[in-house]
Structures are given as C-alpha cells and as structure tokens.
Short mmCIF file of C-alpha atoms in Angstrom, two decimals:
data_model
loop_
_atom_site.label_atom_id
_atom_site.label_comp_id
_atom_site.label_asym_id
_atom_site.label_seq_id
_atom_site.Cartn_x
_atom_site.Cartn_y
_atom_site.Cartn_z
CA UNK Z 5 17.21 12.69 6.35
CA UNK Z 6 14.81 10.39 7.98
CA UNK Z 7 13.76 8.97 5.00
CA UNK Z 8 17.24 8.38 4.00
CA UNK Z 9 17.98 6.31 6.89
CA UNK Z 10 14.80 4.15 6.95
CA UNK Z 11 15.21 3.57 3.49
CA UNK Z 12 18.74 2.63 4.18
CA UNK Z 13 17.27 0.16 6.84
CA UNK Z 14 15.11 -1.38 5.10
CA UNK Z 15 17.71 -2.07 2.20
CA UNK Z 16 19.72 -3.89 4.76
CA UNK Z 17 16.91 -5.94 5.99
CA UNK Z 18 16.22 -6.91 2.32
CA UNK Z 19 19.68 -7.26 1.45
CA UNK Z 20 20.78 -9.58 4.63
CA UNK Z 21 17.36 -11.37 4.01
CA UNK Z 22 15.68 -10.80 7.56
CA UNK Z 23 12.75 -10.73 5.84
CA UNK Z 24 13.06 -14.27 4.13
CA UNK Z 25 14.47 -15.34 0.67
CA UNK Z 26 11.44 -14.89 -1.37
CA UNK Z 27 11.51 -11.48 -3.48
CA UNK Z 28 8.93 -8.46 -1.94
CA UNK Z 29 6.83 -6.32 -3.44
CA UNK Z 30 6.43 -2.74 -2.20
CA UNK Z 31 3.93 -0.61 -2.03
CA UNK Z 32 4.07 3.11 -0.81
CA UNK Z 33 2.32 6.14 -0.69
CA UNK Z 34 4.05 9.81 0.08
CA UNK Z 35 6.42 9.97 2.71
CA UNK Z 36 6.29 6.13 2.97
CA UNK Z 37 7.19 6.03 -1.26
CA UNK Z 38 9.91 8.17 -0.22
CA UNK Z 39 11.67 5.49 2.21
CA UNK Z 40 10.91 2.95 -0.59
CA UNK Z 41 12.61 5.13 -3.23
CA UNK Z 42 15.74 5.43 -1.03
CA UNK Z 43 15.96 1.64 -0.46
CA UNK Z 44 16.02 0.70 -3.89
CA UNK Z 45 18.37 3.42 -4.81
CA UNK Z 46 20.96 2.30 -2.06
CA UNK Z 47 20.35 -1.57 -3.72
CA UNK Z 48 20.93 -0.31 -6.75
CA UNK Z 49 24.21 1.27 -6.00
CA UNK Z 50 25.51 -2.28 -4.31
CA UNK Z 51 28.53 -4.16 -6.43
CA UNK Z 52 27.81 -6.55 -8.86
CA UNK Z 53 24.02 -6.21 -8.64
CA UNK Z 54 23.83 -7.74 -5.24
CA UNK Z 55 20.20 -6.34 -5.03
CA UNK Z 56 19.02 -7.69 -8.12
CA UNK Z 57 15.90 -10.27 -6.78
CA UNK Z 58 15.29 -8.73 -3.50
CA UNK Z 59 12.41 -7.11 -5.09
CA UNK Z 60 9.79 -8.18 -7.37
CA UNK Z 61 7.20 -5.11 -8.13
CA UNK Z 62 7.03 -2.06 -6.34
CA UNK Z 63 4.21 0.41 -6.67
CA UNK Z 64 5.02 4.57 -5.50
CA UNK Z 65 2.09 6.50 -5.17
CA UNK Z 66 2.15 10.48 -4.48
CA UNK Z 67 5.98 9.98 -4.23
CA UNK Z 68 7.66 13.06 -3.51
CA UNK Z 69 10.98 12.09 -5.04
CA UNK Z 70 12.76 12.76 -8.76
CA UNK Z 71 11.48 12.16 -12.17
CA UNK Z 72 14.63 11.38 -13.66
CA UNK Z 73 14.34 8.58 -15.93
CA UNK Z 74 18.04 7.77 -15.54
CA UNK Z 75 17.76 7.22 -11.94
CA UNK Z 76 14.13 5.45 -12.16
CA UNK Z 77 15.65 3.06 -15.11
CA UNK Z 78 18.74 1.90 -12.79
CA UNK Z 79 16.77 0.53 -10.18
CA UNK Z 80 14.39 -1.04 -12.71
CA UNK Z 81 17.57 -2.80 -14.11
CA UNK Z 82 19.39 -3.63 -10.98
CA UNK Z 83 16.99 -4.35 -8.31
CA UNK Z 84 13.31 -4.83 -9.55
CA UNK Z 85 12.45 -8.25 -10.93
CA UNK Z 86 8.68 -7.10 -11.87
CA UNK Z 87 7.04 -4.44 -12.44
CA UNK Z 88 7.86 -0.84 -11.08
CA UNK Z 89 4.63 1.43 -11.01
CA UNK Z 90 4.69 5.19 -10.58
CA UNK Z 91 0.67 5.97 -9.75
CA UNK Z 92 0.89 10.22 -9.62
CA UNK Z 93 -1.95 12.87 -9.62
CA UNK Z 94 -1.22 15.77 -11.08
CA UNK Z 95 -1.67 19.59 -9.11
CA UNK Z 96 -1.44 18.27 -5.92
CA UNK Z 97 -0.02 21.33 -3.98
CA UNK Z 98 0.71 19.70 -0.99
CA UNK Z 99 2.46 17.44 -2.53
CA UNK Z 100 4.60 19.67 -4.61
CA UNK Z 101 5.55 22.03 -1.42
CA UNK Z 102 6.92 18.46 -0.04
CA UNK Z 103 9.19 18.19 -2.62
CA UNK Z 104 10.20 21.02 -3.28
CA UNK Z 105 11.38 21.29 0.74
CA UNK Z 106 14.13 18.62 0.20
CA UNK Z 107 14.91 19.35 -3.78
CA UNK Z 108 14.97 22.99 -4.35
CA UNK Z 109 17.14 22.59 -7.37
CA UNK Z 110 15.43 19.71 -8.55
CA UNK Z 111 12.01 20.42 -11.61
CA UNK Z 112 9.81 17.18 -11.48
CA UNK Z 113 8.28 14.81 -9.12
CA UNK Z 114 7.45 11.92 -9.76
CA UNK Z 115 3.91 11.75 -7.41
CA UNK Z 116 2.65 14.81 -9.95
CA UNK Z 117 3.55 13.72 -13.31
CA UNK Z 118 4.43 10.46 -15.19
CA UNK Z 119 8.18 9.32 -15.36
CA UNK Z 120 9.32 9.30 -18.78
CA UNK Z 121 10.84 5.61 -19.21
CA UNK Z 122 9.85 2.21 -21.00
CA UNK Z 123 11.07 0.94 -17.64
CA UNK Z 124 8.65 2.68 -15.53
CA UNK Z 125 4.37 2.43 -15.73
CA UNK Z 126 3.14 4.99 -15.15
CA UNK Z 127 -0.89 5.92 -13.75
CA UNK Z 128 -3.01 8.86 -13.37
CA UNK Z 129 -4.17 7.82 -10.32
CA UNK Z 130 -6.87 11.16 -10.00
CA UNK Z 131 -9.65 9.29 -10.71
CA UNK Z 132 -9.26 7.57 -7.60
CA UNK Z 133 -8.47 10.17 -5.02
CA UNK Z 134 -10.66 12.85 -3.42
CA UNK Z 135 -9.58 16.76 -3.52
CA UNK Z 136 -7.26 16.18 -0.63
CA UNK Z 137 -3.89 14.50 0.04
CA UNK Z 138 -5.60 12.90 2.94
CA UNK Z 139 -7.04 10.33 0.75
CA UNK Z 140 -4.41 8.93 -0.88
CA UNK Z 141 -4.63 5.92 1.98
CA UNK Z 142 -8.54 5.29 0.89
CA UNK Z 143 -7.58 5.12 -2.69
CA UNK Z 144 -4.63 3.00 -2.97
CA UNK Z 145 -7.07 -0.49 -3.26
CA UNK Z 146 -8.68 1.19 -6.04
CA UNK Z 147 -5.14 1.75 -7.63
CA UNK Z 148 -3.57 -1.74 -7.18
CA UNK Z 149 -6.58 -2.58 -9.08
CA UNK Z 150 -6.76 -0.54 -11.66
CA UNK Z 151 -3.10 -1.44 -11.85
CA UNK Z 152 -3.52 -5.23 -11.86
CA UNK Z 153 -1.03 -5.24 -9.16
CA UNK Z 154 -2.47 -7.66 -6.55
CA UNK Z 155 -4.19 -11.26 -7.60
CA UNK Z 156 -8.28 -10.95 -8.11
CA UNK Z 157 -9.66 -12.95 -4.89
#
C-alpha cells in the first residue's frame, strides 16, 4: 500500500511537472523499483497518453513486481520515451518471499527472471551482486554500466 501511494506521488509530481519540463530517467532498486513501477503504471493509465514524455529511461533492479509483458509493454508505449531496463538476478529468496507477500496469486517477478517483451531489456545482473540482497545498492554502478545507461565521464 505504501508503495502504491508514493508511486502515486511521484506520478503527480511528474505529471504536474514540479520537477521541471525536461523528461527523467529513473532508476530503482527493490522496494524503491516498486514505487517506480507504480508511477509509471498510474501514467500509463492517464487519458490520451498524458504521460507520454515525462519519462525518458528507467532502469528496475531486484523489482519485486509482475512479469507480465502486457503490463511492462503499456508503459513502454505510453510513458517511456527511452529505454526501459529490467536488471534481475535469478534465486534470490529474499526477494521472492517479497513478492510473493503482496502477489500470492501472481507466478513471476520481474527482479528474478527476464520480462519476456521486445519492449523491455532485460540483464542478468548476478555477475554484479554479492550472495546477499544487501548488495544490490553496491552493485547498481556496475549495472548502469554494463547497461550503457549513464554517459562515460
């Protein structure tokens, strides 16, 4: 629920452009990927594409939300400008309990496995991250990198 309304705020800020004019690009890991994944999914839902160009790329990594490539492809088409970027590591436990705590119906997660859409890129990010969750944080430079998400200095 928190997630839901954070993400929700941060839509707004995007959408009323508090934030400035220019496009964003997010980038999120677990809990944080989750807030991120509910913004673009309430821009997504706006009339007449209102949220298409708030955002230019947007990188999830570990996110504990769906797989579905329906719902990954519609805010790919209506909000994101650039590239959307699902970095996951497979057998995470930890991360898996998450999900499963808010989705017990639901069968894939995105932070575990790739998302199966042209739309979507998606990284095996376990070369970068340690055997614990807790890492995810030290390994997300490492990512955008391997990625080519951020400029070279």
């Amino acid at each position: 629920a928190a997630a839901k309304e954070a993400g929700a705020a941060l839509a707004y800020a995007l959408r009323t452009r508090s934030l400035g004019r220019r496009p964003v690009s997010l980038i999120a890991i677990s809990l944080g990927a989750r807030v991120v994944w509910q913004c673009l999914e309430v821009l997504a839902a706006l009339p007449k594409e209102e949220g298409r160009g708030l955002v230019h790329d947007v990188l999830l990594f570990a996110a504990p939300v769906t797989n579905n490539p329906a719902r990954w492809e519609r805010v790919g088409r209506h909000v994101i400008t650039g590239r959307l970027i699902n970095a996951y590591v497979p057998g995470d436990s930890q991360l898996g309990a998450l999900y499963r705590l808010d989705h017990l119906a639901s069968k894939g997660c995105c932070g575990l496995e790739p998302v199966d859409s042209p739309r979507v890129e998606s990284y095996d990010a376990t070369a970068h991250v340690a055997g614990d969750s807790h890492s995810y944080h030290f390994a997300l430079p490492a990512v955008c990198d391997a990625v080519a998400l951020l400029p070279s200095p």
